[in-house]
Amino acid sequence: MNITEIKSEIAGDSYYKVEHPSGLTIFVYPKEGYTSSYAIFGTRYGSINTKFSVNGGDIITVPDGIAHYLEHKLFESEEGDAFVRYAKTGANANAYTSFEKTCYLFSCTDKFDESLEILLDFVQDPYFTAQTVAKEQGIIGQEIKMYDDSPDWRVMFNMLEGMYHNHPVKIDIAGTVETIAEITAEKLYEVYNVFYNLNNMVLCVAGNVTVDGVLKVADKMLKPCEKKEIKNYFETEPYEIKEPYVEQTFPVSMPLFNLGFKEKADKPLNENQLACTDILLSALASNTSTLYRKLMDSNLINSSFSYELFEGPGYCSVIFGGESRAPKQAAEMIKQYISDIKKTGIDKEDFEIARKSVYGDSVSSLNSVSAISNSIIDYEMQGNEIFTYIDAVANARLEDINARLAEMLDVNNCTLSVVKQPEEV
Amino acid sequence: MNITEIKSEIAGDSYYKVEHPSGLTIFVYPKEGYTSSYAIFGTRYGSINTKFSVNGGDIITVPDGIAHYLEHKLFESEEGDAFVRYAKTGANANAYTSFEKTCYLFSCTDKFDESLEILLDFVQDPYFTAQTVAKEQGIIGQEIKMYDDSPDWRVMFNMLEGMYHNHPVKIDIAGTVETIAEITAEKLYEVYNVFYNLNNMVLCVAGNVTVDGVLKVADKMLKPCEKKEIKNYFETEPYEIKEPYVEQTFPVSMPLFNLGFKEKADKPLNENQLACTDILLSALASNTSTLYRKLMDSNLINSSFSYELFEGPGYCSVIFGGESRAPKQAAEMIKQYISDIKKTGIDKEDFEIARKSVYGDSVSSLNSVSAISNSIIDYEMQGNEIFTYIDAVANARLEDINARLAEMLDVNNCTLSVVKQPEEV
């Protein structure tokens, strides 16, 4: 068993990466002085993984929304619901499905070993029948409709539909009422058996824990898996956006917008690129930036304004969004500002404030056992490491930020999505 | 039955207030075009209500944390768990206890009537036995310890302990392991029978609903209650803070601080005072303010910096807080800035940006059925009304804001709380 210690001079902390014989990669981040612990167990399987092959076989296509459906159903076993088992240990448990992963997690202060056993057990123990699968259709159908009522959710997916021609990131994580109707117990077992292979999964634990303690439970509970070669397929996605403007009417009191810049996505960003991008976006659009102030002064945004680097396998974009009385004007001001700053570069003082802010935020996230575990699993799944990222933020130079700016944020390759009240007649 | 329509010219919306014969106050806010709905059922009973009398009787004292304990136990009935019943209708349910109220809520898109029946049924149907009460002690004990590990939670309660001599707002909402050990089924029934009287409660529903639809369920499910006169007692609280500085060591990577200004709290703020205070605080300390920029430029805060008006029965304070490498310097800069601005008053331009920002945020909250319901119940429980508040924001004048500033934020009456890493020897 290969155990590596990963240390940070800056944070004064260290954690351990374990290559477990079962195939699972395990991270343990002991936090001395804490009484609580947090564990997250995830697989590289999200809503976009609907076309794949195993060990060089044929390409298999499964219904949209199946990863999320599987997450819901995995809590059930022949003996009952995992939440009921957690209730006995007092742990607080949850799960989520994103575009590229599915994760199961809990936090607790007592009976950590018992809760970790439950987590490792139910995720490794699928149980679906025609009845239990059918029962879920109504519940997930409601969840889908609930998101349809969320202006934030709609404005984002409309933007993704405007930006991407083919990439499945534009499809709702939960699928549609039509696609989930195609899901059967057999299909759930099929995707489960491919993606819930321990070699494709990561366990991350932080808090009042020790490496030995975690490994004792892991040795007992993990069922060795034969490694499979999983390939995911996505249709070729051109660099160019599909539509520059998309609009939906919806009874909102204040219109919403998302302005997305489609970026090159040939390979995932490394820690350095991520650090530079985060600093760049903070300098450009955080709430201390000149742009934010200009937008506020012009009454074009309110404090709901935010920005995001939105990146994963085969897709990458930068999204600015929020509420606005005049979304088109807000988008124009943002594009004009970006065009201007591309000529002059980021101001030295603005860069320093942004670097310190991103640095402070990333170091202070190490105060929370949940933030630690969530970050480590996120970074690991895109092939990065958190302390390397923090070092990159600390050492970033203005030249690097301006170099990043030069290759990003093409004002001729962006989509504006607006959700607004129907016009009165 | 008294039904009042409450209209907003500004928002172009209206909702209905119903005085139901059972004693319950019901609000219905139909949102046309939405498919989801949200219901919240709350009682004026929170963690601070531990000394009270009923119908002029003796003062009764109950253990700290009992309101929160009751919230946990109320989900159980002789027939099983309310969450299991909700699972059949597909609703997403939850509950919370704050300083001054306990609320039970759900959201859904289908089977709204059935879910509302479940909500009204289980909250009106207490069921506790010695066994079920004892079982919960472990779970709530873990929850309490979990909060002890949260630097954000610690830094706030340490500040409240430094600020308040007697008021129970300084006591953790969940109580302590010792106080919850005193809780019995009899005590739970006792507080239940006092505070879960429909005359002391509010139901608020928003979304894809009609007044008639909600009233049909209400008529069927609500059990008329005799009105009781409930009086809550709090020891006299002096205006002066108890301690200007409190510190706790805890293994955090970045120190945290809360700087709390103790305010007069003789009566709750009305809509006008709230509007002026919200605009004042936004102009002073929001992320577009001069103070925020100064703190950022000096590397004294990161983007976790925030501010809050923290107000309820018998307490009121303004809290600034976040992470800082040098909390004492950050606090000094904030106090110095407030002293200076008290002399000059808020700048006209800063006021305009703040007013527009608070206005935009409050109007845009009407886009969400959960935000609508949560706001209406919050405002109602402190005797206010949301549209009146929005009008007050729209009509606020700089003079009113400066008048508010003159009577608040006494730099000689504040407590700084710090949580930081133990010093290395």
mmCIF file with all atom_site columns, C-alpha atoms in Angstrom, chain A residues 11 13 29 31-37 87-92 107-111 138-139 141-143 145-146 148-151 208 250-256 286-290 292-293 296-299 301-304 323 325 349-350 353 356-357 359-361 363-369, chain B residues 11 13 29 31-37 87-92 107-111 138-139 141-143 145-146 148-151 208 250-256 286-290 292-293 296-299 301-304 323 325 349-350 353 356-357 359-361 363-369:
data_model
loop_
_atom_site.group_PDB
_atom_site.id
_atom_site.type_symbol
_atom_site.label_atom_id
_atom_site.label_alt_id
_atom_site.label_comp_id
_atom_site.label_asym_id
_atom_site.label_entity_id
_atom_site.label_seq_id
_atom_site.pdbx_PDB_ins_code
_atom_site.Cartn_x
_atom_site.Cartn_y
_atom_site.Cartn_z
_atom_site.occupancy
_atom_site.B_iso_or_equiv
_atom_site.pdbx_formal_charge
_atom_site.auth_seq_id
_atom_site.auth_comp_id
_atom_site.auth_asym_id
_atom_site.auth_atom_id
_atom_site.pdbx_PDB_model_num
ATOM 1   C CA . ALA A 1 11  ? -0.691  26.353 5.396   1.00 0.00 ? 11  ALA A CA 1
ATOM 2   C CA . ASP A 1 13  ? -0.734  21.456 7.360   1.00 0.00 ? 13  ASP A CA 1
ATOM 3   C CA . TYR A 1 29  ? -6.501  15.062 6.299   1.00 0.00 ? 29  TYR A CA 1
ATOM 4   C CA . LYS A 1 31  ? -7.204  18.266 11.762  1.00 0.00 ? 31  LYS A CA 1
ATOM 5   C CA . GLU A 1 32  ? -5.828  18.332 15.298  1.00 0.00 ? 32  GLU A CA 1
ATOM 6   C CA . GLY A 1 33  ? -8.057  19.983 17.879  1.00 0.00 ? 33  GLY A CA 1
ATOM 7   C CA . TYR A 1 34  ? -11.252 19.377 15.866  1.00 0.00 ? 34  TYR A CA 1
ATOM 8   C CA . THR A 1 35  ? -13.945 17.077 17.256  1.00 0.00 ? 35  THR A CA 1
ATOM 9   C CA . SER A 1 36  ? -15.913 16.679 14.023  1.00 0.00 ? 36  SER A CA 1
ATOM 10  C CA . SER A 1 37  ? -15.126 14.686 10.888  1.00 0.00 ? 37  SER A CA 1
ATOM 11  C CA . ALA A 1 87  ? -29.760 8.035  12.091  1.00 0.00 ? 87  ALA A CA 1
ATOM 12  C CA . LYS A 1 88  ? -28.474 5.392  14.530  1.00 0.00 ? 88  LYS A CA 1
ATOM 13  C CA . THR A 1 89  ? -24.921 6.749  14.449  1.00 0.00 ? 89  THR A CA 1
ATOM 14  C CA . GLY A 1 90  ? -26.125 10.373 14.502  1.00 0.00 ? 90  GLY A CA 1
ATOM 15  C CA . ALA A 1 91  ? -24.284 11.318 11.313  1.00 0.00 ? 91  ALA A CA 1
ATOM 16  C CA . ASN A 1 92  ? -25.599 14.006 9.002   1.00 0.00 ? 92  ASN A CA 1
ATOM 17  C CA . SER A 1 107 ? -20.354 14.585 8.878   1.00 0.00 ? 107 SER A CA 1
ATOM 18  C CA . CYS A 1 108 ? -20.348 13.553 12.529  1.00 0.00 ? 108 CYS A CA 1
ATOM 19  C CA . THR A 1 109 ? -18.609 13.945 15.872  1.00 0.00 ? 109 THR A CA 1
ATOM 20  C CA . ASP A 1 110 ? -19.176 10.457 17.337  1.00 0.00 ? 110 ASP A CA 1
ATOM 21  C CA . LYS A 1 111 ? -19.149 6.938  15.910  1.00 0.00 ? 111 LYS A CA 1
ATOM 22  C CA . GLY A 1 138 ? -42.572 10.766 -9.578  1.00 0.00 ? 138 GLY A CA 1
ATOM 23  C CA . ILE A 1 139 ? -40.111 12.167 -7.044  1.00 0.00 ? 139 ILE A CA 1
ATOM 24  C CA . GLY A 1 141 ? -40.047 14.312 -11.996 1.00 0.00 ? 141 GLY A CA 1
ATOM 25  C CA . GLN A 1 142 ? -41.023 16.830 -9.291  1.00 0.00 ? 142 GLN A CA 1
ATOM 26  C CA . GLU A 1 143 ? -37.373 17.738 -8.759  1.00 0.00 ? 143 GLU A CA 1
ATOM 27  C CA . LYS A 1 145 ? -40.098 20.661 -12.540 1.00 0.00 ? 145 LYS A CA 1
ATOM 28  C CA . MET A 1 146 ? -38.871 22.499 -9.441  1.00 0.00 ? 146 MET A CA 1
ATOM 29  C CA . ASP A 1 148 ? -37.787 24.655 -14.195 1.00 0.00 ? 148 ASP A CA 1
ATOM 30  C CA . ASP A 1 149 ? -39.257 27.224 -11.792 1.00 0.00 ? 149 ASP A CA 1
ATOM 31  C CA . SER A 1 150 ? -35.848 28.454 -10.723 1.00 0.00 ? 150 SER A CA 1
ATOM 32  C CA . PRO A 1 151 ? -34.925 31.525 -12.818 1.00 0.00 ? 151 PRO A CA 1
ATOM 33  C CA . ASN A 1 208 ? -10.788 14.127 13.968  1.00 0.00 ? 208 ASN A CA 1
ATOM 34  C CA . PHE A 1 250 ? -40.952 33.893 -17.042 1.00 0.00 ? 250 PHE A CA 1
ATOM 35  C CA . PRO A 1 251 ? -42.872 35.796 -14.331 1.00 0.00 ? 251 PRO A CA 1
ATOM 36  C CA . VAL A 1 252 ? -39.858 37.322 -12.543 1.00 0.00 ? 252 VAL A CA 1
ATOM 37  C CA . SER A 1 253 ? -39.951 40.617 -10.636 1.00 0.00 ? 253 SER A CA 1
ATOM 38  C CA . MET A 1 254 ? -36.419 41.467 -11.791 1.00 0.00 ? 254 MET A CA 1
ATOM 39  C CA . PRO A 1 255 ? -34.847 40.155 -15.024 1.00 0.00 ? 255 PRO A CA 1
ATOM 40  C CA . LEU A 1 256 ? -31.836 37.822 -14.777 1.00 0.00 ? 256 LEU A CA 1
ATOM 41  C CA . SER A 1 286 ? -15.124 40.748 -7.904  1.00 0.00 ? 286 SER A CA 1
ATOM 42  C CA . ASN A 1 287 ? -17.020 43.195 -5.786  1.00 0.00 ? 287 ASN A CA 1
ATOM 43  C CA . THR A 1 288 ? -13.932 45.359 -5.235  1.00 0.00 ? 288 THR A CA 1
ATOM 44  C CA . SER A 1 289 ? -13.236 45.642 -8.969  1.00 0.00 ? 289 SER A CA 1
ATOM 45  C CA . THR A 1 290 ? -13.619 48.747 -11.122 1.00 0.00 ? 290 THR A CA 1
ATOM 46  C CA . TYR A 1 292 ? -18.348 45.971 -10.466 1.00 0.00 ? 292 TYR A CA 1
ATOM 47  C CA . ARG A 1 293 ? -18.362 49.551 -9.270  1.00 0.00 ? 293 ARG A CA 1
ATOM 48  C CA . MET A 1 296 ? -23.371 49.366 -9.696  1.00 0.00 ? 296 MET A CA 1
ATOM 49  C CA . ASP A 1 297 ? -23.020 53.108 -10.332 1.00 0.00 ? 297 ASP A CA 1
ATOM 50  C CA . SER A 1 298 ? -24.979 52.702 -13.573 1.00 0.00 ? 298 SER A CA 1
ATOM 51  C CA . ASN A 1 299 ? -27.702 50.806 -11.699 1.00 0.00 ? 299 ASN A CA 1
ATOM 52  C CA . ILE A 1 301 ? -26.647 45.197 -11.407 1.00 0.00 ? 301 ILE A CA 1
ATOM 53  C CA . ASN A 1 302 ? -27.410 44.620 -7.730  1.00 0.00 ? 302 ASN A CA 1
ATOM 54  C CA . SER A 1 303 ? -25.362 42.650 -5.205  1.00 0.00 ? 303 SER A CA 1
ATOM 55  C CA . SER A 1 304 ? -26.495 39.350 -6.728  1.00 0.00 ? 304 SER A CA 1
ATOM 56  C CA . GLU A 1 323 ? -30.154 40.360 -11.790 1.00 0.00 ? 323 GLU A CA 1
ATOM 57  C CA . ARG A 1 325 ? -33.116 45.897 -15.022 1.00 0.00 ? 325 ARG A CA 1
ATOM 58  C CA . GLU A 1 349 ? -2.747  47.422 -7.571  1.00 0.00 ? 349 GLU A CA 1
ATOM 59  C CA . ASP A 1 350 ? -5.937  45.606 -8.628  1.00 0.00 ? 350 ASP A CA 1
ATOM 60  C CA . ILE A 1 353 ? -5.772  42.998 -4.050  1.00 0.00 ? 353 ILE A CA 1
ATOM 61  C CA . LYS A 1 356 ? -4.434  38.473 -1.650  1.00 0.00 ? 356 LYS A CA 1
ATOM 62  C CA . SER A 1 357 ? -8.162  37.902 -1.733  1.00 0.00 ? 357 SER A CA 1
ATOM 63  C CA . TYR A 1 359 ? -5.084  33.524 -1.397  1.00 0.00 ? 359 TYR A CA 1
ATOM 64  C CA . GLY A 1 360 ? -6.968  34.430 1.810   1.00 0.00 ? 360 GLY A CA 1
ATOM 65  C CA . ASP A 1 361 ? -10.070 32.594 0.651   1.00 0.00 ? 361 ASP A CA 1
ATOM 66  C CA . VAL A 1 363 ? -6.159  29.331 2.988   1.00 0.00 ? 363 VAL A CA 1
ATOM 67  C CA . SER A 1 364 ? -9.184  30.053 5.123   1.00 0.00 ? 364 SER A CA 1
ATOM 68  C CA . SER A 1 365 ? -11.114 27.210 3.484   1.00 0.00 ? 365 SER A CA 1
ATOM 69  C CA . LEU A 1 366 ? -8.717  24.932 5.395   1.00 0.00 ? 366 LEU A CA 1
ATOM 70  C CA . ASN A 1 367 ? -10.592 25.947 8.579   1.00 0.00 ? 367 ASN A CA 1
ATOM 71  C CA . SER A 1 368 ? -13.510 23.728 7.633   1.00 0.00 ? 368 SER A CA 1
ATOM 72  C CA . VAL A 1 369 ? -13.411 19.920 7.449   1.00 0.00 ? 369 VAL A CA 1
ATOM 73  C CA . ALA B 1 11  ? -43.530 44.908 -7.407  1.00 0.00 ? 11  ALA B CA 1
ATOM 74  C CA . ASP B 1 13  ? -47.697 41.683 -7.100  1.00 0.00 ? 13  ASP B CA 1
ATOM 75  C CA . TYR B 1 29  ? -48.924 34.580 -2.298  1.00 0.00 ? 29  TYR B CA 1
ATOM 76  C CA . LYS B 1 31  ? -47.190 33.326 -8.299  1.00 0.00 ? 31  LYS B CA 1
ATOM 77  C CA . GLU B 1 32  ? -48.708 32.963 -11.730 1.00 0.00 ? 32  GLU B CA 1
ATOM 78  C CA . GLY B 1 33  ? -46.655 30.973 -14.192 1.00 0.00 ? 33  GLY B CA 1
ATOM 79  C CA . TYR B 1 34  ? -44.779 29.044 -11.500 1.00 0.00 ? 34  TYR B CA 1
ATOM 80  C CA . THR B 1 35  ? -45.224 25.279 -11.189 1.00 0.00 ? 35  THR B CA 1
ATOM 81  C CA . SER B 1 36  ? -43.645 24.918 -7.734  1.00 0.00 ? 36  SER B CA 1
ATOM 82  C CA . SER B 1 37  ? -44.981 25.856 -4.333  1.00 0.00 ? 37  SER B CA 1
ATOM 83  C CA . ALA B 1 87  ? -41.526 10.853 0.507   1.00 0.00 ? 87  ALA B CA 1
ATOM 84  C CA . LYS B 1 88  ? -44.854 9.554  -0.826  1.00 0.00 ? 88  LYS B CA 1
ATOM 85  C CA . THR B 1 89  ? -45.937 12.991 -2.082  1.00 0.00 ? 89  THR B CA 1
ATOM 86  C CA . GLY B 1 90  ? -42.443 13.794 -3.374  1.00 0.00 ? 90  GLY B CA 1
ATOM 87  C CA . ALA B 1 91  ? -42.126 16.997 -1.347  1.00 0.00 ? 91  ALA B CA 1
ATOM 88  C CA . ASN B 1 92  ? -38.786 18.255 -0.132  1.00 0.00 ? 92  ASN B CA 1
ATOM 89  C CA . SER B 1 107 ? -41.465 22.628 -1.386  1.00 0.00 ? 107 SER B CA 1
ATOM 90  C CA . CYS B 1 108 ? -43.040 20.615 -4.182  1.00 0.00 ? 108 CYS B CA 1
ATOM 91  C CA . THR B 1 109 ? -44.524 20.746 -7.682  1.00 0.00 ? 109 THR B CA 1
ATOM 92  C CA . ASP B 1 110 ? -47.159 18.016 -7.399  1.00 0.00 ? 110 ASP B CA 1
ATOM 93  C CA . LYS B 1 111 ? -49.575 16.911 -4.701  1.00 0.00 ? 111 LYS B CA 1
ATOM 94  C CA . GLY B 1 138 ? -27.053 11.378 21.245  1.00 0.00 ? 138 GLY B CA 1
ATOM 95  C CA . ILE B 1 139 ? -27.985 12.904 17.900  1.00 0.00 ? 139 ILE B CA 1
ATOM 96  C CA . GLY B 1 141 ? -25.320 16.051 21.390  1.00 0.00 ? 141 GLY B CA 1
ATOM 97  C CA . GLN B 1 142 ? -23.375 15.417 18.168  1.00 0.00 ? 142 GLN B CA 1
ATOM 98  C CA . GLU B 1 143 ? -24.981 18.428 16.521  1.00 0.00 ? 143 GLU B CA 1
ATOM 99  C CA . LYS B 1 145 ? -20.287 19.322 19.245  1.00 0.00 ? 145 LYS B CA 1
ATOM 100 C CA . MET B 1 146 ? -20.267 19.885 15.491  1.00 0.00 ? 146 MET B CA 1
ATOM 101 C CA . ASP B 1 148 ? -18.253 23.730 18.582  1.00 0.00 ? 148 ASP B CA 1
ATOM 102 C CA . ASP B 1 149 ? -15.913 22.866 15.703  1.00 0.00 ? 149 ASP B CA 1
ATOM 103 C CA . SER B 1 150 ? -17.250 25.650 13.520  1.00 0.00 ? 150 SER B CA 1
ATOM 104 C CA . PRO B 1 151 ? -15.005 28.725 13.913  1.00 0.00 ? 151 PRO B CA 1
ATOM 105 C CA . ASN B 1 208 ? -48.682 27.645 -7.745  1.00 0.00 ? 208 ASN B CA 1
ATOM 106 C CA . PHE B 1 250 ? -8.660  27.009 17.948  1.00 0.00 ? 250 PHE B CA 1
ATOM 107 C CA . PRO B 1 251 ? -6.618  25.338 15.175  1.00 0.00 ? 251 PRO B CA 1
ATOM 108 C CA . VAL B 1 252 ? -7.641  27.639 12.325  1.00 0.00 ? 252 VAL B CA 1
ATOM 109 C CA . SER B 1 253 ? -5.471  28.390 9.294   1.00 0.00 ? 253 SER B CA 1
ATOM 110 C CA . MET B 1 254 ? -6.687  31.987 9.197   1.00 0.00 ? 254 MET B CA 1
ATOM 111 C CA . PRO B 1 255 ? -7.947  33.903 12.264  1.00 0.00 ? 255 PRO B CA 1
ATOM 112 C CA . LEU B 1 256 ? -11.595 34.985 12.367  1.00 0.00 ? 256 LEU B CA 1
ATOM 113 C CA . SER B 1 286 ? -20.917 46.388 1.486   1.00 0.00 ? 286 SER B CA 1
ATOM 114 C CA . ASN B 1 287 ? -18.339 45.239 -0.988  1.00 0.00 ? 287 ASN B CA 1
ATOM 115 C CA . THR B 1 288 ? -18.656 48.430 -3.040  1.00 0.00 ? 288 THR B CA 1
ATOM 116 C CA . SER B 1 289 ? -18.062 50.662 0.000   1.00 0.00 ? 289 SER B CA 1
ATOM 117 C CA . THR B 1 290 ? -14.996 52.774 0.704   1.00 0.00 ? 290 THR B CA 1
ATOM 118 C CA . TYR B 1 292 ? -14.406 47.520 2.280   1.00 0.00 ? 292 TYR B CA 1
ATOM 119 C CA . ARG B 1 293 ? -11.903 48.760 -0.267  1.00 0.00 ? 293 ARG B CA 1
ATOM 120 C CA . MET B 1 296 ? -8.915  45.006 1.268   1.00 0.00 ? 296 MET B CA 1
ATOM 121 C CA . ASP B 1 297 ? -6.130  47.385 0.208   1.00 0.00 ? 297 ASP B CA 1
ATOM 122 C CA . SER B 1 298 ? -4.565  47.024 3.659   1.00 0.00 ? 298 SER B CA 1
ATOM 123 C CA . ASN B 1 299 ? -4.786  43.221 3.393   1.00 0.00 ? 299 ASN B CA 1
ATOM 124 C CA . ILE B 1 301 ? -9.790  41.179 5.226   1.00 0.00 ? 301 ILE B CA 1
ATOM 125 C CA . ASN B 1 302 ? -10.569 38.772 2.382   1.00 0.00 ? 302 ASN B CA 1
ATOM 126 C CA . SER B 1 303 ? -13.840 38.331 0.520   1.00 0.00 ? 303 SER B CA 1
ATOM 127 C CA . SER B 1 304 ? -15.366 36.471 3.480   1.00 0.00 ? 304 SER B CA 1
ATOM 128 C CA . GLU B 1 323 ? -11.297 36.267 8.316   1.00 0.00 ? 323 GLU B CA 1
ATOM 129 C CA . ARG B 1 325 ? -4.569  38.035 9.536   1.00 0.00 ? 325 ARG B CA 1
ATOM 130 C CA . GLU B 1 349 ? -23.335 58.953 -4.238  1.00 0.00 ? 349 GLU B CA 1
ATOM 131 C CA . ASP B 1 350 ? -22.597 56.065 -1.845  1.00 0.00 ? 350 ASP B CA 1
ATOM 132 C CA . ILE B 1 353 ? -25.663 53.038 -4.867  1.00 0.00 ? 353 ILE B CA 1
ATOM 133 C CA . LYS B 1 356 ? -30.443 50.861 -5.393  1.00 0.00 ? 356 LYS B CA 1
ATOM 134 C CA . SER B 1 357 ? -28.629 47.753 -4.281  1.00 0.00 ? 357 SER B CA 1
ATOM 135 C CA . TYR B 1 359 ? -33.918 47.836 -3.443  1.00 0.00 ? 359 TYR B CA 1
ATOM 136 C CA . GLY B 1 360 ? -32.764 45.499 -6.226  1.00 0.00 ? 360 GLY B CA 1
ATOM 137 C CA . ASP B 1 361 ? -32.075 42.695 -3.761  1.00 0.00 ? 361 ASP B CA 1
ATOM 138 C CA . VAL B 1 363 ? -37.439 43.167 -5.324  1.00 0.00 ? 363 VAL B CA 1
ATOM 139 C CA . SER B 1 364 ? -35.504 40.288 -6.859  1.00 0.00 ? 364 SER B CA 1
ATOM 140 C CA . SER B 1 365 ? -36.192 38.106 -3.814  1.00 0.00 ? 365 SER B CA 1
ATOM 141 C CA . LEU B 1 366 ? -39.796 38.065 -5.101  1.00 0.00 ? 366 LEU B CA 1
ATOM 142 C CA . ASN B 1 367 ? -38.554 35.799 -7.929  1.00 0.00 ? 367 ASN B CA 1
ATOM 143 C CA . SER B 1 368 ? -38.318 32.859 -5.543  1.00 0.00 ? 368 SER B CA 1
ATOM 144 C CA . VAL B 1 369 ? -41.267 31.155 -3.829  1.00 0.00 ? 369 VAL B CA 1
#
